[in-house]
Amino acid sequence: LLAATAPENGVSDPARQTLREAAATRVAEADPDAARDIAEGNVEEGFAALKARAAAEAVNAAQAWNDIGALAFDREQKTALEAYREVVRLTPQDSVAWSYISTLEVRHTGDIDAALKAAQMGLETADNSMQRAGALDVLGDAQLLLDDVDAAAETYAESVALSRSLLSLNPDSRKLQRDLVVGLARLGAVKMELGEIDAAMEIFQEGLKGSRKLLAGAPDDLKARRDVSYDLGGVGDAALAMDDVITARAAFEESLEITKGLLKDDPDQIEVRRDLPHFLGKLAETELVSGNEAAAKALYLDGLEAAKSLVEDFPDNMNAHRDLLVGYANLGDATGEATYWREARDVYRDMEA
């Protein structure tokens, strides 16, 4: 059941992973036939049985719907959205459910206004600092999708402040340390978008210090290694915006080496495979700024091959196709060769079809 409901890209949010594991245990005990159906690929039948059971519950209905939402979140988003809507109908003060509704409105319906309203409800109903910090992150995401970058920056800054406060009370908590690292990455990104490069660099450097500390405490933690590569990417972006090519190149080279190491250890991680053309492209951009056009083209071509390989392995993954489109476009920009732009156009048409 856990394997059948895990994210297809292999990247699992730790909080949702915990909820999904607990939900799987309860569902397997309460309705083993439905659990077996889902595990064996009879997803529609399995979730239909779970929904019927939840609808018939007199006492534990909200928990039953929460369990459906947790199991369906990553693969059956329509079902998850239905489930969490039932949760907030039964328990309107469930802040976490409101936040999940916001995320699902973005992913499943594309209704950003509805996502914003749900995120606001998640914040209004939060009854502790941990919930409030999480709700703020979801609200900032919705604001960013509505192009309200200033509001998103304020929201993310408030979340980071809360994360600092929580961490000060429990400085040894790896979860709280990572929450701060992830929050700083969000805040740094919007500061870059606002053109506040110096502020962004300070934020990215603080995040990198935190992610390196987490990695030092667990050198084999793949997520911690990827966090370091991500924060290095932020430092590289800010350095490049400052025309500090030396710092940018060093950051992107280290990001690339970490990514290659992650792929060696776990080659099936889709998101890590997407990191490879991304960081190759960033390093190529640095070479272009340095005037090394031949080196830049070689790196872009390496990134293009990585993107092609990903599309071949995951032909239904739109993000992989988008990476391929970017790869061709980057080469078109870097070389001025029309053939790359024609390839980019063809990929775009395939995505639209």
mmCIF file of C-alpha atoms in Angstrom:
data_model
loop_
_atom_site.group_PDB
_atom_site.id
_atom_site.type_symbol
_atom_site.label_atom_id
_atom_site.label_comp_id
_atom_site.label_asym_id
_atom_site.label_seq_id
_atom_site.Cartn_x
_atom_site.Cartn_y
_atom_site.Cartn_z
ATOM 1 C CA LEU A 1 0.000 0.000 0.000
ATOM 2 C CA LEU A 2 2.833 2.404 0.808
ATOM 3 C CA ALA A 3 4.570 1.687 -2.489
ATOM 4 C CA ALA A 4 1.349 2.141 -4.453
ATOM 5 C CA THR A 5 0.666 5.550 -2.894
ATOM 6 C CA ALA A 6 4.224 6.925 -2.826
ATOM 7 C CA PRO A 7 5.120 9.925 -5.022
ATOM 8 C CA GLU A 8 5.961 8.771 -8.533
ATOM 9 C CA ASN A 9 8.994 11.071 -8.656
ATOM 10 C CA GLY A 10 10.434 9.456 -5.538
ATOM 11 C CA VAL A 11 10.559 12.754 -3.599
ATOM 12 C CA SER A 12 8.456 12.567 -0.461
ATOM 13 C CA ASP A 13 7.682 15.431 1.897
ATOM 14 C CA PRO A 14 8.691 14.183 5.381
ATOM 15 C CA ALA A 15 5.510 15.413 7.092
ATOM 16 C CA ARG A 16 3.235 13.884 4.477
ATOM 17 C CA GLN A 17 5.279 10.688 4.506
ATOM 18 C CA THR A 18 4.611 10.317 8.231
ATOM 19 C CA LEU A 19 0.885 10.934 7.726
ATOM 20 C CA ARG A 20 0.761 8.469 4.826
ATOM 21 C CA GLU A 21 2.459 5.733 6.822
ATOM 22 C CA ALA A 22 0.043 6.176 9.738
ATOM 23 C CA ALA A 23 -2.921 6.268 7.340
ATOM 24 C CA ALA A 24 -1.756 3.077 5.622
ATOM 25 C CA THR A 25 -1.578 1.280 8.960
ATOM 26 C CA ARG A 26 -5.105 2.350 9.950
ATOM 27 C CA VAL A 27 -6.604 1.582 6.539
ATOM 28 C CA ALA A 28 -4.961 -1.846 6.326
ATOM 29 C CA GLU A 29 -6.526 -2.727 9.685
ATOM 30 C CA ALA A 30 -9.963 -1.193 9.069
ATOM 31 C CA ASP A 31 -10.485 -2.230 5.441
ATOM 32 C CA PRO A 32 -7.898 -4.777 4.289
ATOM 33 C CA ASP A 33 -9.787 -5.480 1.046
ATOM 34 C CA ALA A 34 -9.664 -1.816 -0.010
ATOM 35 C CA ALA A 35 -6.011 -1.606 1.008
ATOM 36 C CA ARG A 36 -5.240 -4.692 -1.076
ATOM 37 C CA ASP A 37 -7.116 -3.252 -4.080
ATOM 38 C CA ILE A 38 -5.040 -0.059 -3.996
ATOM 39 C CA ALA A 39 -1.806 -1.965 -3.465
ATOM 40 C CA GLU A 40 -2.578 -4.222 -6.450
ATOM 41 C CA GLY A 41 -3.409 -1.307 -8.753
ATOM 42 C CA ASN A 42 -7.214 -1.396 -8.478
ATOM 43 C CA VAL A 43 -7.063 2.187 -7.274
ATOM 44 C CA GLU A 44 -10.532 3.369 -8.250
ATOM 45 C CA GLU A 45 -12.246 0.430 -6.550
ATOM 46 C CA GLY A 46 -10.086 0.686 -3.452
ATOM 47 C CA PHE A 47 -10.632 4.391 -2.888
ATOM 48 C CA ALA A 48 -14.358 4.043 -3.672
ATOM 49 C CA ALA A 49 -14.617 1.513 -0.841
ATOM 50 C CA LEU A 50 -12.689 3.789 1.515
ATOM 51 C CA LYS A 51 -14.912 6.752 0.655
ATOM 52 C CA ALA A 52 -18.048 4.687 1.285
ATOM 53 C CA ARG A 53 -16.688 3.637 4.660
ATOM 54 C CA ALA A 54 -15.759 7.225 5.566
ATOM 55 C CA ALA A 55 -19.203 8.493 4.563
ATOM 56 C CA ALA A 56 -20.809 5.897 6.833
ATOM 57 C CA GLU A 57 -18.610 6.721 9.835
ATOM 58 C CA ALA A 58 -20.482 8.345 12.693
ATOM 59 C CA VAL A 59 -17.607 9.076 15.084
ATOM 60 C CA ASN A 60 -14.313 8.927 13.216
ATOM 61 C CA ALA A 61 -15.375 10.332 9.859
ATOM 62 C CA ALA A 62 -12.843 13.174 9.821
ATOM 63 C CA GLN A 63 -9.982 10.761 10.527
ATOM 64 C CA ALA A 64 -11.217 8.392 7.818
ATOM 65 C CA TRP A 65 -11.301 11.211 5.257
ATOM 66 C CA ASN A 66 -7.893 12.427 6.427
ATOM 67 C CA ASP A 67 -6.502 8.953 5.819
ATOM 68 C CA ILE A 68 -7.924 8.928 2.292
ATOM 69 C CA GLY A 69 -6.374 12.323 1.642
ATOM 70 C CA ALA A 70 -2.986 11.200 2.933
ATOM 71 C CA LEU A 71 -2.972 8.064 0.765
ATOM 72 C CA ALA A 72 -4.300 9.796 -2.354
ATOM 73 C CA PHE A 73 -2.314 13.042 -2.158
ATOM 74 C CA ASP A 74 0.606 12.151 -4.424
ATOM 75 C CA ARG A 75 -1.097 10.028 -7.076
ATOM 76 C CA GLU A 76 -4.885 10.544 -6.968
ATOM 77 C CA GLN A 77 -5.194 14.264 -6.444
ATOM 78 C CA LYS A 78 -8.880 14.527 -7.334
ATOM 79 C CA THR A 79 -9.661 11.976 -4.620
ATOM 80 C CA ALA A 80 -7.342 13.725 -2.154
ATOM 81 C CA LEU A 81 -9.005 17.093 -2.781
ATOM 82 C CA GLU A 82 -12.441 15.571 -2.262
ATOM 83 C CA ALA A 83 -11.253 13.958 0.955
ATOM 84 C CA TYR A 84 -9.744 17.089 2.468
ATOM 85 C CA ARG A 85 -12.828 19.109 1.546
ATOM 86 C CA GLU A 86 -14.822 16.603 3.588
ATOM 87 C CA VAL A 87 -12.343 17.002 6.443
ATOM 88 C CA VAL A 88 -12.814 20.773 6.643
ATOM 89 C CA ARG A 89 -16.590 20.380 6.288
ATOM 90 C CA LEU A 90 -16.546 18.156 9.352
ATOM 91 C CA THR A 91 -13.762 19.977 11.212
ATOM 92 C CA PRO A 92 -13.453 23.555 9.849
ATOM 93 C CA GLN A 93 -10.566 24.312 12.227
ATOM 94 C CA ASP A 94 -8.224 21.731 10.664
ATOM 95 C CA SER A 95 -5.404 24.022 9.532
ATOM 96 C CA VAL A 96 -3.336 21.274 7.920
ATOM 97 C CA ALA A 97 -6.282 20.097 5.807
ATOM 98 C CA TRP A 98 -6.866 23.661 4.576
ATOM 99 C CA SER A 99 -3.201 23.920 3.582
ATOM 100 C CA TYR A 100 -3.373 20.617 1.711
ATOM 101 C CA ILE A 101 -6.492 21.852 -0.097
ATOM 102 C CA SER A 102 -4.529 24.913 -1.195
ATOM 103 C CA THR A 103 -1.719 22.791 -2.609
ATOM 104 C CA LEU A 104 -4.171 20.463 -4.363
ATOM 105 C CA GLU A 105 -6.119 23.361 -5.873
ATOM 106 C CA VAL A 106 -2.887 24.399 -7.563
ATOM 107 C CA ARG A 107 -1.894 20.912 -8.683
ATOM 108 C CA HIS A 108 -5.272 19.492 -9.672
ATOM 109 C CA THR A 109 -7.688 22.292 -10.569
ATOM 110 C CA GLY A 110 -5.263 25.119 -11.316
ATOM 111 C CA ASP A 111 -7.580 27.478 -9.443
ATOM 112 C CA ILE A 112 -5.062 29.813 -7.809
ATOM 113 C CA ASP A 113 -7.732 32.061 -6.272
ATOM 114 C CA ALA A 114 -9.236 29.029 -4.544
ATOM 115 C CA ALA A 115 -5.747 28.018 -3.454
ATOM 116 C CA LEU A 116 -5.189 31.460 -1.931
ATOM 117 C CA LYS A 117 -8.485 31.322 -0.010
ATOM 118 C CA ALA A 118 -7.699 27.854 1.333
ATOM 119 C CA ALA A 119 -4.197 28.982 2.330
ATOM 120 C CA GLN A 120 -5.666 31.967 4.177
ATOM 121 C CA MET A 121 -8.029 29.616 6.025
ATOM 122 C CA GLY A 122 -5.060 27.416 6.895
ATOM 123 C CA LEU A 123 -3.341 30.408 8.453
ATOM 124 C CA GLU A 124 -6.467 31.633 10.269
ATOM 125 C CA THR A 125 -7.104 28.218 11.835
ATOM 126 C CA ALA A 126 -3.494 27.447 12.833
ATOM 127 C CA ASP A 127 -3.437 26.900 16.597
ATOM 128 C CA ASN A 128 0.302 26.626 17.200
ATOM 129 C CA SER A 129 3.545 28.072 15.841
ATOM 130 C CA MET A 130 4.441 24.934 13.877
ATOM 131 C CA GLN A 131 1.114 24.945 12.054
ATOM 132 C CA ARG A 132 1.362 28.681 11.487
ATOM 133 C CA ALA A 133 4.821 28.389 9.924
ATOM 134 C CA GLY A 134 3.611 25.672 7.569
ATOM 135 C CA ALA A 135 0.490 27.636 6.664
ATOM 136 C CA LEU A 136 2.588 30.716 5.940
ATOM 137 C CA ASP A 137 4.715 28.742 3.474
ATOM 138 C CA VAL A 138 1.616 27.536 1.639
ATOM 139 C CA LEU A 139 0.171 31.060 1.601
ATOM 140 C CA GLY A 140 3.440 32.458 0.221
ATOM 141 C CA ASP A 141 3.396 29.842 -2.538
ATOM 142 C CA ALA A 142 -0.127 30.910 -3.560
ATOM 143 C CA GLN A 143 0.798 34.600 -3.470
ATOM 144 C CA LEU A 144 3.796 33.894 -5.676
ATOM 145 C CA LEU A 145 1.621 32.092 -8.216
ATOM 146 C CA LEU A 146 -0.566 35.209 -8.329
ATOM 147 C CA ASP A 147 2.578 37.286 -9.030
ATOM 148 C CA ASP A 148 2.266 39.124 -5.715
ATOM 149 C CA VAL A 149 5.993 38.840 -5.033
ATOM 150 C CA ASP A 150 6.083 41.552 -2.357
ATOM 151 C CA ALA A 151 3.363 39.826 -0.346
ATOM 152 C CA ALA A 152 5.081 36.450 -0.785
ATOM 153 C CA ALA A 153 8.359 37.926 0.475
ATOM 154 C CA GLU A 154 6.650 39.248 3.609
ATOM 155 C CA THR A 155 4.889 35.931 4.179
ATOM 156 C CA TYR A 156 8.046 33.861 3.754
ATOM 157 C CA ALA A 157 9.958 36.250 6.032
ATOM 158 C CA GLU A 158 7.351 35.723 8.755
ATOM 159 C CA SER A 159 7.639 31.955 8.303
ATOM 160 C CA VAL A 160 11.435 32.124 8.601
ATOM 161 C CA ALA A 161 11.129 34.222 11.775
ATOM 162 C CA LEU A 162 8.797 31.604 13.266
ATOM 163 C CA SER A 163 11.171 28.811 12.256
ATOM 164 C CA ARG A 164 14.050 30.600 13.981
ATOM 165 C CA SER A 165 11.956 30.953 17.117
ATOM 166 C CA LEU A 166 10.942 27.294 17.122
ATOM 167 C CA LEU A 167 14.530 26.186 16.523
ATOM 168 C CA SER A 168 15.791 28.313 19.409
ATOM 169 C CA LEU A 169 13.544 26.277 21.723
ATOM 170 C CA ASN A 170 14.790 22.950 20.359
ATOM 171 C CA PRO A 171 18.150 23.538 18.641
ATOM 172 C CA ASP A 172 18.952 19.833 18.213
ATOM 173 C CA SER A 173 15.836 19.074 16.155
ATOM 174 C CA ARG A 174 16.832 18.075 12.624
ATOM 175 C CA LYS A 175 13.267 18.664 11.455
ATOM 176 C CA LEU A 176 13.274 22.241 12.706
ATOM 177 C CA GLN A 177 16.750 22.815 11.307
ATOM 178 C CA ARG A 178 15.576 21.644 7.886
ATOM 179 C CA ASP A 179 12.371 23.693 8.098
ATOM 180 C CA LEU A 180 14.548 26.776 8.495
ATOM 181 C CA VAL A 181 16.836 25.743 5.627
ATOM 182 C CA VAL A 182 13.869 25.234 3.286
ATOM 183 C CA GLY A 183 12.263 28.486 4.402
ATOM 184 C CA LEU A 184 15.467 30.420 3.771
ATOM 185 C CA ALA A 185 15.659 28.964 0.254
ATOM 186 C CA ARG A 186 12.132 30.201 -0.469
ATOM 187 C CA LEU A 187 12.870 33.640 0.934
ATOM 188 C CA GLY A 188 16.161 33.929 -0.929
ATOM 189 C CA ALA A 189 14.453 33.073 -4.219
ATOM 190 C CA VAL A 190 11.843 35.824 -3.866
ATOM 191 C CA LYS A 191 14.506 38.320 -2.813
ATOM 192 C CA MET A 192 16.290 37.501 -6.072
ATOM 193 C CA GLU A 193 13.056 38.075 -7.967
ATOM 194 C CA LEU A 194 12.695 41.457 -6.265
ATOM 195 C CA GLY A 195 16.238 42.381 -7.275
ATOM 196 C CA GLU A 196 17.481 42.451 -3.668
ATOM 197 C CA ILE A 197 20.631 40.530 -4.540
ATOM 198 C CA ASP A 198 22.727 41.370 -1.462
ATOM 199 C CA ALA A 199 19.911 40.291 0.845
ATOM 200 C CA ALA A 200 19.381 37.134 -1.192
ATOM 201 C CA MET A 201 23.073 36.234 -0.952
ATOM 202 C CA GLU A 202 23.042 36.582 2.846
ATOM 203 C CA ILE A 203 19.939 34.409 3.048
ATOM 204 C CA PHE A 204 21.336 31.735 0.731
ATOM 205 C CA GLN A 205 24.619 31.661 2.656
ATOM 206 C CA GLU A 206 22.761 31.200 5.935
ATOM 207 C CA GLY A 207 20.719 28.406 4.372
ATOM 208 C CA LEU A 208 23.868 26.758 3.034
ATOM 209 C CA LYS A 209 25.462 26.893 6.469
ATOM 210 C CA GLY A 210 22.380 25.182 7.889
ATOM 211 C CA SER A 211 22.198 22.499 5.199
ATOM 212 C CA ARG A 212 25.922 21.735 5.563
ATOM 213 C CA LYS A 213 25.379 21.311 9.303
ATOM 214 C CA LEU A 214 22.545 18.868 8.663
ATOM 215 C CA LEU A 215 24.689 16.930 6.210
ATOM 216 C CA ALA A 216 27.605 16.801 8.658
ATOM 217 C CA GLY A 217 25.268 15.156 11.162
ATOM 218 C CA ALA A 218 24.063 12.566 8.646
ATOM 219 C CA PRO A 219 26.533 12.205 5.737
ATOM 220 C CA ASP A 220 24.497 9.437 4.079
ATOM 221 C CA ASP A 221 21.223 11.388 4.107
ATOM 222 C CA LEU A 222 20.344 11.846 0.415
ATOM 223 C CA LYS A 223 17.873 14.634 1.160
ATOM 224 C CA ALA A 224 20.505 16.544 3.156
ATOM 225 C CA ARG A 225 22.973 16.201 0.289
ATOM 226 C CA ARG A 226 20.406 17.535 -2.175
ATOM 227 C CA ASP A 227 19.606 20.437 0.170
ATOM 228 C CA VAL A 228 23.277 21.426 0.103
ATOM 229 C CA SER A 229 23.325 21.307 -3.706
ATOM 230 C CA TYR A 230 20.160 23.409 -3.843
ATOM 231 C CA ASP A 231 21.548 26.038 -1.467
ATOM 232 C CA LEU A 232 24.800 26.127 -3.417
ATOM 233 C CA GLY A 233 22.692 26.840 -6.479
ATOM 234 C CA GLY A 234 21.167 29.824 -4.707
ATOM 235 C CA VAL A 235 24.589 31.156 -3.765
ATOM 236 C CA GLY A 236 25.704 30.664 -7.371
ATOM 237 C CA ASP A 237 22.682 32.536 -8.741
ATOM 238 C CA ALA A 238 23.266 35.477 -6.408
ATOM 239 C CA ALA A 239 26.998 35.522 -7.177
ATOM 240 C CA LEU A 240 26.324 35.503 -10.902
ATOM 241 C CA ALA A 241 23.921 38.429 -10.482
ATOM 242 C CA MET A 242 26.764 40.246 -8.693
ATOM 243 C CA ASP A 243 29.190 39.411 -11.539
ATOM 244 C CA ASP A 244 31.211 37.323 -9.095
ATOM 245 C CA VAL A 245 32.076 34.611 -11.587
ATOM 246 C CA ILE A 246 34.620 32.879 -9.358
ATOM 247 C CA THR A 247 32.131 32.314 -6.518
ATOM 248 C CA ALA A 248 29.379 31.336 -8.959
ATOM 249 C CA ARG A 249 31.555 28.783 -10.746
ATOM 250 C CA ALA A 250 32.711 27.211 -7.490
ATOM 251 C CA ALA A 251 29.131 26.948 -6.205
ATOM 252 C CA PHE A 252 27.737 25.439 -9.404
ATOM 253 C CA GLU A 253 30.656 23.013 -9.753
ATOM 254 C CA GLU A 254 30.074 21.732 -6.230
ATOM 255 C CA SER A 255 26.319 21.477 -6.879
ATOM 256 C CA LEU A 256 27.034 19.469 -10.001
ATOM 257 C CA GLU A 257 29.412 17.107 -8.199
ATOM 258 C CA ILE A 258 26.863 16.498 -5.438
ATOM 259 C CA THR A 259 24.173 15.819 -8.035
ATOM 260 C CA LYS A 260 26.379 13.314 -9.869
ATOM 261 C CA GLY A 261 27.085 11.575 -6.568
ATOM 262 C CA LEU A 262 23.375 11.415 -5.753
ATOM 263 C CA LEU A 263 22.622 9.898 -9.149
ATOM 264 C CA LYS A 264 25.349 7.304 -8.641
ATOM 265 C CA ASP A 265 23.791 6.278 -5.328
ATOM 266 C CA ASP A 266 20.146 6.481 -6.454
ATOM 267 C CA PRO A 267 19.847 6.756 -10.256
ATOM 268 C CA ASP A 268 16.050 6.455 -10.316
ATOM 269 C CA GLN A 269 15.266 9.736 -8.547
ATOM 270 C CA ILE A 270 13.474 11.819 -11.189
ATOM 271 C CA GLU A 271 13.964 15.149 -9.434
ATOM 272 C CA VAL A 272 17.676 14.542 -8.939
ATOM 273 C CA ARG A 273 17.974 13.592 -12.603
ATOM 274 C CA ARG A 274 16.331 16.925 -13.419
ATOM 275 C CA ASP A 275 18.953 18.652 -11.276
ATOM 276 C CA LEU A 276 21.689 17.422 -13.631
ATOM 277 C CA PRO A 277 20.713 19.481 -16.729
ATOM 278 C CA HIS A 278 19.802 22.374 -14.439
ATOM 279 C CA PHE A 279 23.240 22.672 -12.854
ATOM 280 C CA LEU A 280 25.020 21.934 -16.135
ATOM 281 C CA GLY A 281 23.063 24.856 -17.565
ATOM 282 C CA LYS A 282 24.000 27.097 -14.656
ATOM 283 C CA LEU A 283 27.671 26.252 -15.063
ATOM 284 C CA ALA A 284 27.357 26.891 -18.800
ATOM 285 C CA GLU A 285 25.812 30.281 -18.071
ATOM 286 C CA THR A 286 28.823 31.094 -15.907
ATOM 287 C CA GLU A 287 31.175 30.141 -18.727
ATOM 288 C CA LEU A 288 29.267 32.368 -21.120
ATOM 289 C CA VAL A 289 29.632 35.323 -18.770
ATOM 290 C CA SER A 290 33.365 34.537 -18.616
ATOM 291 C CA GLY A 291 33.557 34.552 -22.425
ATOM 292 C CA ASN A 292 34.218 30.792 -22.673
ATOM 293 C CA GLU A 293 31.671 30.089 -25.405
ATOM 294 C CA ALA A 294 33.077 26.688 -26.403
ATOM 295 C CA ALA A 295 33.010 25.455 -22.790
ATOM 296 C CA ALA A 296 29.483 26.800 -22.382
ATOM 297 C CA LYS A 297 28.257 24.985 -25.500
ATOM 298 C CA ALA A 298 29.822 21.714 -24.338
ATOM 299 C CA LEU A 299 28.086 21.999 -20.962
ATOM 300 C CA TYR A 300 24.749 22.877 -22.567
ATOM 301 C CA LEU A 301 25.093 19.847 -24.845
ATOM 302 C CA ASP A 302 25.759 17.616 -21.831
ATOM 303 C CA GLY A 303 22.654 19.044 -20.202
ATOM 304 C CA LEU A 304 20.645 18.444 -23.366
ATOM 305 C CA GLU A 305 21.672 14.788 -23.440
ATOM 306 C CA ALA A 306 20.629 14.416 -19.795
ATOM 307 C CA ALA A 307 17.258 15.987 -20.570
ATOM 308 C CA LYS A 308 16.756 13.737 -23.607
ATOM 309 C CA SER A 309 17.517 10.676 -21.496
ATOM 310 C CA LEU A 310 14.951 11.748 -18.911
ATOM 311 C CA VAL A 311 12.244 12.230 -21.558
ATOM 312 C CA GLU A 312 13.035 8.803 -22.990
ATOM 313 C CA ASP A 313 12.679 7.179 -19.586
ATOM 314 C CA PHE A 314 9.651 9.225 -18.487
ATOM 315 C CA PRO A 315 7.762 10.232 -21.649
ATOM 316 C CA ASP A 316 4.659 11.298 -19.704
ATOM 317 C CA ASN A 317 6.509 13.649 -17.362
ATOM 318 C CA MET A 318 5.823 17.230 -18.494
ATOM 319 C CA ASN A 319 8.650 18.609 -16.378
ATOM 320 C CA ALA A 320 11.088 16.416 -18.277
ATOM 321 C CA HIS A 321 9.769 17.780 -21.582
ATOM 322 C CA ARG A 322 10.056 21.305 -20.208
ATOM 323 C CA ASP A 323 13.692 20.665 -19.306
ATOM 324 C CA LEU A 324 14.296 19.463 -22.853
ATOM 325 C CA LEU A 325 12.688 22.613 -24.230
ATOM 326 C CA VAL A 326 14.916 24.760 -22.004
ATOM 327 C CA GLY A 327 17.966 22.780 -23.114
ATOM 328 C CA TYR A 328 17.337 23.498 -26.784
ATOM 329 C CA ALA A 329 16.477 27.136 -26.076
ATOM 330 C CA ASN A 330 19.683 27.636 -24.075
ATOM 331 C CA LEU A 331 21.730 26.279 -26.957
ATOM 332 C CA GLY A 332 19.853 28.506 -29.383
ATOM 333 C CA ASP A 333 20.650 31.533 -27.254
ATOM 334 C CA ALA A 334 24.275 30.556 -26.708
ATOM 335 C CA THR A 335 25.150 29.634 -30.294
ATOM 336 C CA GLY A 336 22.660 31.528 -32.430
ATOM 337 C CA GLU A 337 22.082 28.281 -34.376
ATOM 338 C CA ALA A 338 18.526 28.138 -35.732
ATOM 339 C CA THR A 339 18.397 24.343 -35.591
ATOM 340 C CA TYR A 340 18.223 24.423 -31.791
ATOM 341 C CA TRP A 341 15.323 26.875 -31.878
ATOM 342 C CA ARG A 342 13.486 24.637 -34.331
ATOM 343 C CA GLU A 343 13.974 21.707 -31.973
ATOM 344 C CA ALA A 344 12.689 23.828 -29.080
ATOM 345 C CA ARG A 345 9.618 24.731 -31.152
ATOM 346 C CA ASP A 346 8.943 21.069 -31.899
ATOM 347 C CA VAL A 347 9.170 20.126 -28.224
ATOM 348 C CA TYR A 348 6.768 22.954 -27.377
ATOM 349 C CA ARG A 349 4.280 21.752 -29.996
ATOM 350 C CA ASP A 350 4.506 18.215 -28.652
ATOM 351 C CA MET A 351 3.774 19.516 -25.142
ATOM 352 C CA GLU A 352 0.763 21.475 -26.423
ATOM 353 C CA ALA A 353 -0.628 18.472 -28.346
#
